[in-house]
């Protein structure tokens, strides 16, 4: 079998790219589709739930699919520098792909509201990291203005190549299952990714490769403009990746929902954390808080009877848990980190205590 070399090589015929283009790849995509056996059993329902674990992309989130294509197109256009606003993962991905391409990267992040792992990525890859004393939405407004007046390429998901790259995740789901799921759940922030999945499923459906799944978007309760139907000026949630009140792909995501018969919902922070822990402890899948929202949404809708027996459900798990070690350690709780003298009796006592 040929060495896997990323989403452009694999799905070239579905992407607008010249034959002689220089491809900037880190081997993104080809992420596992993991069936949730233990968790599904607890629902008592006859459904099949899969996680598309996008945390296993090169920089730990699905953003790499879009960044691979956006940076490849930026190089093709002769760009020298990239810019983005980010809640963290876009900056990590932009920094890595810029390094790979030999471009400069400028990233605007909300001061104090970015998970530590993501900040470390942007810094080690050599991006110029600018903290702004404002939230993501304020940063987004700024970078759009800068990109309109300065020779830098904007690589937020308003860059259409980002969504083209990200649609390959839908292709992978259909290629892995042999069909489309009945429901595809995604965490929603800017709503670029749910839109990208809609594009991908549409491409395949037009060629008769699959039917359209219902696209279901879930947000954090404190940052849920798609649920309230209006923009949120002060979004707040522990799920920093989706701490967004003014989604950039507003109308496209509304269309994706309506055209596929899907819906939007919201999960509060307490349930986000419960689901993150559940995935880690019942299934061995460690994701960041925002990523647990899709699975929380599916479990919520299963309990509410919104999903019929026999259905196949795919939940996109967007980013790796190592991105946000602070939240993960707090989830464990101080009582679970035990300290003892280095003696056989002390360690044995713990094991006997825990194995009953
Ligand atoms: C970017 C991101 C999201 C939100 O995706 P949108 O395309 O902005 O809706 C969700 N989870 C994680 C981990 C992300 O990095």
mmCIF file of C-alpha atoms and ligand atoms in Angstrom:
data_model
loop_
_atom_site.group_PDB
_atom_site.id
_atom_site.type_symbol
_atom_site.label_atom_id
_atom_site.label_comp_id
_atom_site.label_asym_id
_atom_site.label_seq_id
_atom_site.Cartn_x
_atom_site.Cartn_y
_atom_site.Cartn_z
ATOM 1 C CA UNK A 1 0.000 0.000 0.000
ATOM 2 C CA UNK A 2 1.264 3.480 -0.864
ATOM 3 C CA UNK A 3 2.425 5.761 1.941
ATOM 4 C CA UNK A 4 -0.457 7.974 3.102
ATOM 5 C CA UNK A 5 0.335 11.600 2.268
ATOM 6 C CA UNK A 6 -2.671 13.602 3.394
ATOM 7 C CA UNK A 7 -6.085 14.748 2.246
ATOM 8 C CA UNK A 8 -5.112 16.463 -1.014
ATOM 9 C CA UNK A 9 -3.368 13.401 -2.431
ATOM 10 C CA UNK A 10 -6.239 11.178 -1.334
ATOM 11 C CA UNK A 11 -9.139 13.358 -2.496
ATOM 12 C CA UNK A 12 -7.539 15.430 -5.224
ATOM 13 C CA UNK A 13 -10.351 14.919 -7.753
ATOM 14 C CA UNK A 14 -12.800 16.561 -5.309
ATOM 15 C CA UNK A 15 -10.653 19.628 -4.652
ATOM 16 C CA UNK A 16 -9.951 22.690 -6.821
ATOM 17 C CA UNK A 17 -6.195 22.275 -7.300
ATOM 18 C CA UNK A 18 -3.763 22.414 -10.224
ATOM 19 C CA UNK A 19 -1.870 19.287 -11.264
ATOM 20 C CA UNK A 20 1.524 20.869 -10.611
ATOM 21 C CA UNK A 21 0.656 22.547 -7.296
ATOM 22 C CA UNK A 22 3.146 22.334 -4.449
ATOM 23 C CA UNK A 23 1.248 20.535 -1.708
ATOM 24 C CA UNK A 24 1.804 21.527 1.906
ATOM 25 C CA UNK A 25 0.889 18.502 4.016
ATOM 26 C CA UNK A 26 1.638 16.986 7.407
ATOM 27 C CA UNK A 27 -0.283 13.804 6.650
ATOM 28 C CA UNK A 28 -3.590 15.180 7.969
ATOM 29 C CA UNK A 29 -6.824 13.194 7.689
ATOM 30 C CA UNK A 30 -7.281 9.410 7.638
ATOM 31 C CA UNK A 31 -8.528 9.632 11.233
ATOM 32 C CA UNK A 32 -10.176 6.638 12.912
ATOM 33 C CA UNK A 33 -13.907 6.023 13.045
ATOM 34 C CA UNK A 34 -14.310 4.388 16.453
ATOM 35 C CA UNK A 35 -17.483 2.505 17.401
ATOM 36 C CA UNK A 36 -18.653 3.333 20.920
ATOM 37 C CA UNK A 37 -19.666 -0.035 22.297
ATOM 38 C CA UNK A 38 -19.671 0.522 26.045
ATOM 39 C CA UNK A 39 -21.243 3.959 25.961
ATOM 40 C CA UNK A 40 -23.927 2.906 23.483
ATOM 41 C CA UNK A 41 -24.898 -0.035 25.690
ATOM 42 C CA UNK A 42 -25.665 2.363 28.567
ATOM 43 C CA UNK A 43 -28.327 4.070 26.453
ATOM 44 C CA UNK A 44 -30.298 0.821 26.244
ATOM 45 C CA UNK A 45 -31.092 1.702 22.653
ATOM 46 C CA UNK A 46 -30.564 -0.240 19.460
ATOM 47 C CA UNK A 47 -28.359 2.303 17.717
ATOM 48 C CA UNK A 48 -24.770 2.368 16.495
ATOM 49 C CA UNK A 49 -22.669 5.343 17.507
ATOM 50 C CA UNK A 50 -19.263 6.118 16.037
ATOM 51 C CA UNK A 51 -16.761 8.790 16.948
ATOM 52 C CA UNK A 52 -14.751 10.335 14.121
ATOM 53 C CA UNK A 53 -11.686 11.154 16.189
ATOM 54 C CA UNK A 54 -10.305 14.307 14.599
ATOM 55 C CA UNK A 55 -8.056 14.871 17.588
ATOM 56 C CA UNK A 56 -5.636 12.503 15.863
ATOM 57 C CA UNK A 57 -4.727 14.992 13.146
ATOM 58 C CA UNK A 58 -1.103 16.271 13.101
ATOM 59 C CA UNK A 59 -1.701 19.252 15.396
ATOM 60 C CA UNK A 60 -4.530 17.583 17.293
ATOM 61 C CA UNK A 61 -7.647 18.995 15.661
ATOM 62 C CA UNK A 62 -9.696 18.879 12.444
ATOM 63 C CA UNK A 63 -8.405 22.362 11.601
ATOM 64 C CA UNK A 64 -5.449 20.636 9.902
ATOM 65 C CA UNK A 65 -7.629 19.448 7.025
ATOM 66 C CA UNK A 66 -8.664 22.978 6.202
ATOM 67 C CA UNK A 67 -5.267 24.464 6.921
ATOM 68 C CA UNK A 68 -3.531 21.983 4.609
ATOM 69 C CA UNK A 69 -5.644 23.174 1.717
ATOM 70 C CA UNK A 70 -5.720 26.873 2.637
ATOM 71 C CA UNK A 71 -1.933 27.007 3.008
ATOM 72 C CA UNK A 72 -1.388 25.018 -0.193
ATOM 73 C CA UNK A 73 -3.553 27.571 -2.031
ATOM 74 C CA UNK A 74 -1.804 30.494 -0.294
ATOM 75 C CA UNK A 75 1.567 29.175 -1.520
ATOM 76 C CA UNK A 76 0.135 28.750 -5.019
ATOM 77 C CA UNK A 77 -0.960 32.412 -4.911
ATOM 78 C CA UNK A 78 2.522 33.533 -3.847
ATOM 79 C CA UNK A 79 1.548 34.593 -0.319
ATOM 80 C CA UNK A 80 4.335 35.232 2.213
ATOM 81 C CA UNK A 81 2.320 35.426 5.421
ATOM 82 C CA UNK A 82 -0.802 34.050 7.093
ATOM 83 C CA UNK A 83 -3.053 35.637 9.682
ATOM 84 C CA UNK A 84 -5.926 34.312 11.787
ATOM 85 C CA UNK A 85 -7.961 34.969 14.879
ATOM 86 C CA UNK A 86 -8.263 31.875 16.987
ATOM 87 C CA UNK A 87 -9.693 30.299 20.103
ATOM 88 C CA UNK A 88 -6.553 28.140 19.897
ATOM 89 C CA UNK A 89 -6.686 25.301 17.423
ATOM 90 C CA UNK A 90 -6.667 27.431 14.290
ATOM 91 C CA UNK A 91 -3.552 29.198 15.585
ATOM 92 C CA UNK A 92 -1.843 25.877 16.353
ATOM 93 C CA UNK A 93 -2.635 24.551 12.906
ATOM 94 C CA UNK A 94 -1.771 27.783 11.063
ATOM 95 C CA UNK A 95 1.549 27.969 12.924
ATOM 96 C CA UNK A 96 2.487 24.399 11.988
ATOM 97 C CA UNK A 97 1.488 24.594 8.316
ATOM 98 C CA UNK A 98 3.145 28.022 7.965
ATOM 99 C CA UNK A 99 6.361 26.527 9.339
ATOM 100 C CA UNK A 100 6.061 23.637 6.888
ATOM 101 C CA UNK A 101 5.554 26.038 3.972
ATOM 102 C CA UNK A 102 8.180 28.555 5.095
ATOM 103 C CA UNK A 103 5.647 31.344 5.601
ATOM 104 C CA UNK A 104 5.225 33.796 8.486
ATOM 105 C CA UNK A 105 2.181 33.355 10.729
ATOM 106 C CA UNK A 106 0.423 35.981 12.820
ATOM 107 C CA UNK A 107 -2.225 34.801 15.253
ATOM 108 C CA UNK A 108 -4.633 36.814 17.413
ATOM 109 C CA UNK A 109 -5.889 35.048 20.512
ATOM 110 C CA UNK A 110 -8.188 36.155 23.343
ATOM 111 C CA UNK A 111 -6.068 36.992 26.386
ATOM 112 C CA UNK A 112 -6.264 34.314 29.059
ATOM 113 C CA UNK A 113 -8.910 32.263 27.234
ATOM 114 C CA UNK A 114 -6.797 29.818 25.277
ATOM 115 C CA UNK A 115 -5.956 26.305 26.421
ATOM 116 C CA UNK A 116 -2.302 25.855 27.336
ATOM 117 C CA UNK A 117 -1.516 23.091 24.831
ATOM 118 C CA UNK A 118 -2.704 25.239 21.931
ATOM 119 C CA UNK A 119 -0.662 28.241 23.048
ATOM 120 C CA UNK A 120 2.428 26.024 23.325
ATOM 121 C CA UNK A 121 1.908 24.854 19.744
ATOM 122 C CA UNK A 122 1.600 28.338 18.264
ATOM 123 C CA UNK A 123 4.749 29.402 20.123
ATOM 124 C CA UNK A 124 6.988 26.433 19.355
ATOM 125 C CA UNK A 125 6.159 26.644 15.628
ATOM 126 C CA UNK A 126 7.312 30.248 15.638
ATOM 127 C CA UNK A 127 4.072 32.117 14.994
ATOM 128 C CA UNK A 128 3.848 35.720 16.161
ATOM 129 C CA UNK A 129 1.267 35.386 18.920
ATOM 130 C CA UNK A 130 -0.711 38.520 19.730
ATOM 131 C CA UNK A 131 -3.044 38.376 22.722
ATOM 132 C CA UNK A 132 -5.915 40.797 22.440
ATOM 133 C CA UNK A 133 -7.836 42.147 25.383
ATOM 134 C CA UNK A 134 -11.089 40.947 23.894
ATOM 135 C CA UNK A 135 -12.793 37.732 22.786
ATOM 136 C CA UNK A 136 -12.553 35.704 19.573
ATOM 137 C CA UNK A 137 -15.279 37.700 17.854
ATOM 138 C CA UNK A 138 -13.325 40.933 18.385
ATOM 139 C CA UNK A 139 -10.187 39.261 16.999
ATOM 140 C CA UNK A 140 -12.098 37.991 13.983
ATOM 141 C CA UNK A 141 -13.319 41.482 13.145
ATOM 142 C CA UNK A 142 -9.754 42.776 13.337
ATOM 143 C CA UNK A 143 -8.099 40.135 11.153
ATOM 144 C CA UNK A 144 -10.733 40.593 8.443
ATOM 145 C CA UNK A 145 -9.923 44.290 8.333
ATOM 146 C CA UNK A 146 -6.174 43.638 8.337
ATOM 147 C CA UNK A 147 -6.377 41.036 5.560
ATOM 148 C CA UNK A 148 -8.398 43.464 3.424
ATOM 149 C CA UNK A 149 -5.687 46.120 3.603
ATOM 150 C CA UNK A 150 -2.410 44.212 4.108
ATOM 151 C CA UNK A 151 -0.686 41.492 2.015
ATOM 152 C CA UNK A 152 -1.404 38.621 4.392
ATOM 153 C CA UNK A 153 -3.641 35.617 3.723
ATOM 154 C CA UNK A 154 -6.559 35.155 6.112
ATOM 155 C CA UNK A 155 -6.815 31.483 7.089
ATOM 156 C CA UNK A 156 -9.908 31.533 9.266
ATOM 157 C CA UNK A 157 -12.803 29.455 7.963
ATOM 158 C CA UNK A 158 -14.112 32.452 5.969
ATOM 159 C CA UNK A 159 -11.273 31.406 3.627
ATOM 160 C CA UNK A 160 -13.236 29.106 1.280
ATOM 161 C CA UNK A 161 -10.322 26.676 0.927
ATOM 162 C CA UNK A 162 -10.577 25.854 4.619
ATOM 163 C CA UNK A 163 -14.051 24.377 4.119
ATOM 164 C CA UNK A 164 -12.957 22.556 0.966
ATOM 165 C CA UNK A 165 -10.205 20.823 2.920
ATOM 166 C CA UNK A 166 -12.476 20.056 5.850
ATOM 167 C CA UNK A 167 -15.159 18.447 3.676
ATOM 168 C CA UNK A 168 -12.807 15.472 3.259
ATOM 169 C CA UNK A 169 -13.849 14.293 6.735
ATOM 170 C CA UNK A 170 -17.313 13.513 5.338
ATOM 171 C CA UNK A 171 -15.719 11.558 2.471
ATOM 172 C CA UNK A 172 -13.750 9.488 4.970
ATOM 173 C CA UNK A 173 -16.872 8.630 6.956
ATOM 174 C CA UNK A 174 -18.676 7.358 3.848
ATOM 175 C CA UNK A 175 -15.580 5.552 2.571
ATOM 176 C CA UNK A 176 -15.178 3.818 5.956
ATOM 177 C CA UNK A 177 -18.830 2.816 6.464
ATOM 178 C CA UNK A 178 -19.766 2.255 2.826
ATOM 179 C CA UNK A 179 -22.751 4.579 3.404
ATOM 180 C CA UNK A 180 -23.586 7.838 5.149
ATOM 181 C CA UNK A 181 -24.827 7.742 8.754
ATOM 182 C CA UNK A 182 -28.430 8.740 9.451
ATOM 183 C CA UNK A 183 -27.215 11.489 11.776
ATOM 184 C CA UNK A 184 -23.914 13.348 11.956
ATOM 185 C CA UNK A 185 -23.355 15.375 15.155
ATOM 186 C CA UNK A 186 -20.786 18.175 15.331
ATOM 187 C CA UNK A 187 -19.716 20.757 17.899
ATOM 188 C CA UNK A 188 -20.449 24.201 16.461
ATOM 189 C CA UNK A 189 -18.530 27.427 17.027
ATOM 190 C CA UNK A 190 -18.018 29.449 13.872
ATOM 191 C CA UNK A 191 -20.030 26.758 12.049
ATOM 192 C CA UNK A 192 -17.400 26.258 9.363
ATOM 193 C CA UNK A 193 -17.033 22.562 10.029
ATOM 194 C CA UNK A 194 -20.724 21.672 9.898
ATOM 195 C CA UNK A 195 -20.877 23.598 6.618
ATOM 196 C CA UNK A 196 -17.815 21.738 5.308
ATOM 197 C CA UNK A 197 -19.434 18.393 6.134
ATOM 198 C CA UNK A 198 -22.547 19.474 4.285
ATOM 199 C CA UNK A 199 -20.388 20.247 1.226
ATOM 200 C CA UNK A 200 -18.633 16.894 1.468
ATOM 201 C CA UNK A 201 -21.787 14.814 1.817
ATOM 202 C CA UNK A 202 -23.354 16.810 -1.035
ATOM 203 C CA UNK A 203 -20.391 16.056 -3.326
ATOM 204 C CA UNK A 204 -20.706 12.341 -2.634
ATOM 205 C CA UNK A 205 -24.526 12.327 -2.750
ATOM 206 C CA UNK A 206 -24.515 14.011 -6.179
ATOM 207 C CA UNK A 207 -22.425 11.125 -7.504
ATOM 208 C CA UNK A 208 -24.754 8.598 -5.905
ATOM 209 C CA UNK A 209 -22.164 7.503 -3.355
ATOM 210 C CA UNK A 210 -24.383 8.117 -0.334
ATOM 211 C CA UNK A 211 -27.640 9.567 0.969
ATOM 212 C CA UNK A 212 -27.642 12.824 2.951
ATOM 213 C CA UNK A 213 -27.343 12.437 6.710
ATOM 214 C CA UNK A 214 -29.178 14.821 9.006
ATOM 215 C CA UNK A 215 -26.581 17.326 10.194
ATOM 216 C CA UNK A 216 -26.982 18.162 13.868
ATOM 217 C CA UNK A 217 -24.977 20.967 15.453
ATOM 218 C CA UNK A 218 -24.454 21.343 19.196
ATOM 219 C CA UNK A 219 -23.145 24.377 21.003
ATOM 220 C CA UNK A 220 -22.172 25.217 24.564
ATOM 221 C CA UNK A 221 -25.168 26.667 26.420
ATOM 222 C CA UNK A 222 -23.293 29.900 27.179
ATOM 223 C CA UNK A 223 -22.381 30.397 23.526
ATOM 224 C CA UNK A 224 -25.378 29.142 21.570
ATOM 225 C CA UNK A 225 -26.476 31.710 18.963
ATOM 226 C CA UNK A 226 -27.855 28.985 16.674
ATOM 227 C CA UNK A 227 -30.183 27.850 19.441
ATOM 228 C CA UNK A 228 -31.385 31.303 20.502
ATOM 229 C CA UNK A 229 -31.541 32.479 16.890
ATOM 230 C CA UNK A 230 -29.504 35.591 17.571
ATOM 231 C CA UNK A 231 -25.865 36.559 18.063
ATOM 232 C CA UNK A 232 -24.400 36.412 21.576
ATOM 233 C CA UNK A 233 -22.214 39.345 22.633
ATOM 234 C CA UNK A 234 -20.597 37.818 25.713
ATOM 235 C CA UNK A 235 -20.187 34.085 25.049
ATOM 236 C CA UNK A 236 -18.924 32.085 28.016
ATOM 237 C CA UNK A 237 -18.081 28.398 28.370
ATOM 238 C CA UNK A 238 -15.346 26.118 29.629
ATOM 239 C CA UNK A 239 -15.232 24.750 26.068
ATOM 240 C CA UNK A 240 -12.941 27.554 24.856
ATOM 241 C CA UNK A 241 -12.749 26.207 21.290
ATOM 242 C CA UNK A 242 -16.422 27.081 20.786
ATOM 243 C CA UNK A 243 -16.551 30.226 22.908
ATOM 244 C CA UNK A 244 -17.937 32.161 19.928
ATOM 245 C CA UNK A 245 -21.004 34.390 19.850
ATOM 246 C CA UNK A 246 -20.911 35.688 16.278
ATOM 247 C CA UNK A 247 -20.446 32.649 14.005
ATOM 248 C CA UNK A 248 -18.901 33.464 10.628
ATOM 249 C CA UNK A 249 -20.752 30.746 8.686
ATOM 250 C CA UNK A 250 -24.173 31.709 10.052
ATOM 251 C CA UNK A 251 -26.351 31.385 6.953
ATOM 252 C CA UNK A 252 -24.469 28.447 5.429
ATOM 253 C CA UNK A 253 -24.942 26.452 8.627
ATOM 254 C CA UNK A 254 -28.635 27.378 8.739
ATOM 255 C CA UNK A 255 -28.916 26.057 5.188
ATOM 256 C CA UNK A 256 -27.055 22.867 6.100
ATOM 257 C CA UNK A 257 -29.504 22.253 8.928
ATOM 258 C CA UNK A 258 -32.599 23.008 6.860
ATOM 259 C CA UNK A 259 -31.535 21.165 3.718
ATOM 260 C CA UNK A 260 -30.717 17.985 5.623
ATOM 261 C CA UNK A 261 -33.570 18.058 8.146
ATOM 262 C CA UNK A 262 -31.153 18.467 11.052
ATOM 263 C CA UNK A 263 -31.272 20.752 14.082
ATOM 264 C CA UNK A 264 -29.236 22.674 16.660
ATOM 265 C CA UNK A 265 -29.030 22.119 20.395
ATOM 266 C CA UNK A 266 -27.008 23.193 23.415
ATOM 267 C CA UNK A 267 -25.221 21.466 26.300
ATOM 268 C CA UNK A 268 -24.279 23.201 29.547
ATOM 269 C CA UNK A 269 -20.734 23.185 30.894
ATOM 270 C CA UNK A 270 -21.443 20.630 33.625
ATOM 271 C CA UNK A 271 -22.718 18.106 31.080
ATOM 272 C CA UNK A 272 -19.832 18.872 28.723
ATOM 273 C CA UNK A 273 -17.406 17.897 31.478
ATOM 274 C CA UNK A 274 -19.383 14.776 32.408
ATOM 275 C CA UNK A 275 -19.306 13.647 28.778
ATOM 276 C CA UNK A 276 -15.598 14.389 28.381
ATOM 277 C CA UNK A 277 -14.913 12.173 31.392
ATOM 278 C CA UNK A 278 -17.321 9.495 30.180
ATOM 279 C CA UNK A 279 -15.548 9.252 26.816
ATOM 280 C CA UNK A 280 -12.175 9.070 28.556
ATOM 281 C CA UNK A 281 -13.218 6.468 31.128
ATOM 282 C CA UNK A 282 -15.669 4.288 29.203
ATOM 283 C CA UNK A 283 -14.096 4.378 25.757
ATOM 284 C CA UNK A 284 -10.469 5.468 26.143
ATOM 285 C CA UNK A 285 -11.035 8.553 24.017
ATOM 286 C CA UNK A 286 -9.432 11.710 25.418
ATOM 287 C CA UNK A 287 -10.862 14.843 23.824
ATOM 288 C CA UNK A 288 -10.942 18.490 24.753
ATOM 289 C CA UNK A 289 -14.149 19.858 26.326
ATOM 290 C CA UNK A 290 -15.587 21.388 23.115
ATOM 291 C CA UNK A 291 -15.239 18.059 21.339
ATOM 292 C CA UNK A 292 -17.399 16.227 23.866
ATOM 293 C CA UNK A 293 -20.351 18.397 22.860
ATOM 294 C CA UNK A 294 -21.220 16.288 19.811
ATOM 295 C CA UNK A 295 -21.375 13.087 21.847
ATOM 296 C CA UNK A 296 -23.270 14.863 24.644
ATOM 297 C CA UNK A 297 -25.745 16.062 22.025
ATOM 298 C CA UNK A 298 -26.288 12.589 20.585
ATOM 299 C CA UNK A 299 -26.767 11.049 24.050
ATOM 300 C CA UNK A 300 -29.188 13.857 24.896
ATOM 301 C CA UNK A 301 -31.224 13.282 21.735
ATOM 302 C CA UNK A 302 -31.228 9.510 22.274
ATOM 303 C CA UNK A 303 -32.702 9.996 25.743
ATOM 304 C CA UNK A 304 -35.247 12.425 24.298
ATOM 305 C CA UNK A 305 -36.327 9.807 21.735
ATOM 306 C CA UNK A 306 -35.295 11.949 18.803
ATOM 307 C CA UNK A 307 -33.226 9.191 17.187
ATOM 308 C CA UNK A 308 -34.971 6.034 16.016
ATOM 309 C CA UNK A 309 -33.845 2.480 16.730
ATOM 310 C CA UNK A 310 -31.616 1.046 14.045
ATOM 311 C CA UNK A 311 -30.013 4.401 13.313
ATOM 312 C CA UNK A 312 -26.321 4.944 12.661
ATOM 313 C CA UNK A 313 -24.904 8.048 14.331
ATOM 314 C CA UNK A 314 -21.497 9.626 13.767
ATOM 315 C CA UNK A 315 -20.170 12.180 16.250
ATOM 316 C CA UNK A 316 -17.194 14.295 15.262
ATOM 317 C CA UNK A 317 -14.768 14.611 18.153
ATOM 318 C CA UNK A 318 -12.922 17.704 17.029
ATOM 319 C CA UNK A 319 -9.791 18.030 19.156
ATOM 320 C CA UNK A 320 -7.408 16.086 21.396
ATOM 321 C CA UNK A 321 -7.665 16.240 25.182
ATOM 322 C CA UNK A 322 -3.967 17.044 25.573
ATOM 323 C CA UNK A 323 -4.798 20.475 24.211
ATOM 324 C CA UNK A 324 -6.308 21.447 27.537
ATOM 325 C CA UNK A 325 -4.450 19.651 30.344
ATOM 326 C CA UNK A 326 -5.723 22.062 33.010
ATOM 327 C CA UNK A 327 -9.326 20.997 32.567
ATOM 328 C CA UNK A 328 -8.393 17.323 32.433
ATOM 329 C CA UNK A 329 -6.420 17.477 35.686
ATOM 330 C CA UNK A 330 -9.225 19.376 37.415
ATOM 331 C CA UNK A 331 -11.625 16.691 36.177
ATOM 332 C CA UNK A 332 -9.591 14.066 38.034
ATOM 333 C CA UNK A 333 -9.863 15.967 41.286
ATOM 334 C CA UNK A 334 -7.155 16.319 43.948
ATOM 335 C CA UNK A 335 -8.262 13.181 45.785
ATOM 336 C CA UNK A 336 -7.371 10.981 42.832
ATOM 337 C CA UNK A 337 -3.711 11.929 42.755
ATOM 338 C CA UNK A 338 -2.301 9.827 45.586
ATOM 339 C CA UNK A 339 1.076 10.368 47.214
ATOM 340 C CA UNK A 340 2.697 7.649 49.319
ATOM 341 C CA UNK A 341 6.069 6.594 50.654
ATOM 342 C CA UNK A 342 7.971 4.395 48.149
ATOM 343 C CA UNK A 343 7.253 1.150 49.984
ATOM 344 C CA UNK A 344 5.653 -2.103 48.939
ATOM 345 C CA UNK A 345 3.130 -1.948 51.764
ATOM 346 C CA UNK A 346 1.924 1.559 50.905
ATOM 347 C CA UNK A 347 1.380 0.787 47.228
ATOM 348 C CA UNK A 348 -0.111 -2.634 47.943
ATOM 349 C CA UNK A 349 -2.578 -1.076 50.382
ATOM 350 C CA UNK A 350 -3.881 1.182 47.654
ATOM 351 C CA UNK A 351 -4.300 -1.657 45.186
ATOM 352 C CA UNK A 352 -6.070 -3.883 47.685
ATOM 353 C CA UNK A 353 -8.297 -0.985 48.672
ATOM 354 C CA UNK A 354 -9.232 -0.259 45.039
ATOM 355 C CA UNK A 355 -9.769 -3.844 43.915
ATOM 356 C CA UNK A 356 -11.985 -4.608 46.874
HETATM 357 C C1 LIG B 1 -12.693 25.054 15.767
HETATM 358 C C2 LIG B 1 -13.219 24.046 16.706
HETATM 359 C C3 LIG B 1 -14.590 23.780 16.836
HETATM 360 C C4 LIG B 1 -15.641 24.565 16.121
HETATM 361 O O1 LIG B 1 -15.624 24.416 14.728
HETATM 362 P P1 LIG B 1 -16.350 25.511 13.826
HETATM 363 O O2 LIG B 1 -15.969 25.171 12.451
HETATM 364 O O3 LIG B 1 -15.803 26.832 14.278
HETATM 365 O O4 LIG B 1 -17.802 25.411 14.108
HETATM 366 C C5 LIG B 1 -14.995 22.769 17.689
HETATM 367 N N1 LIG B 1 -14.095 22.057 18.403
HETATM 368 C C6 LIG B 1 -12.776 22.293 18.311
HETATM 369 C C7 LIG B 1 -11.847 21.458 19.138
HETATM 370 C C8 LIG B 1 -12.290 23.281 17.470
HETATM 371 O O5 LIG B 1 -10.975 23.503 17.402
#
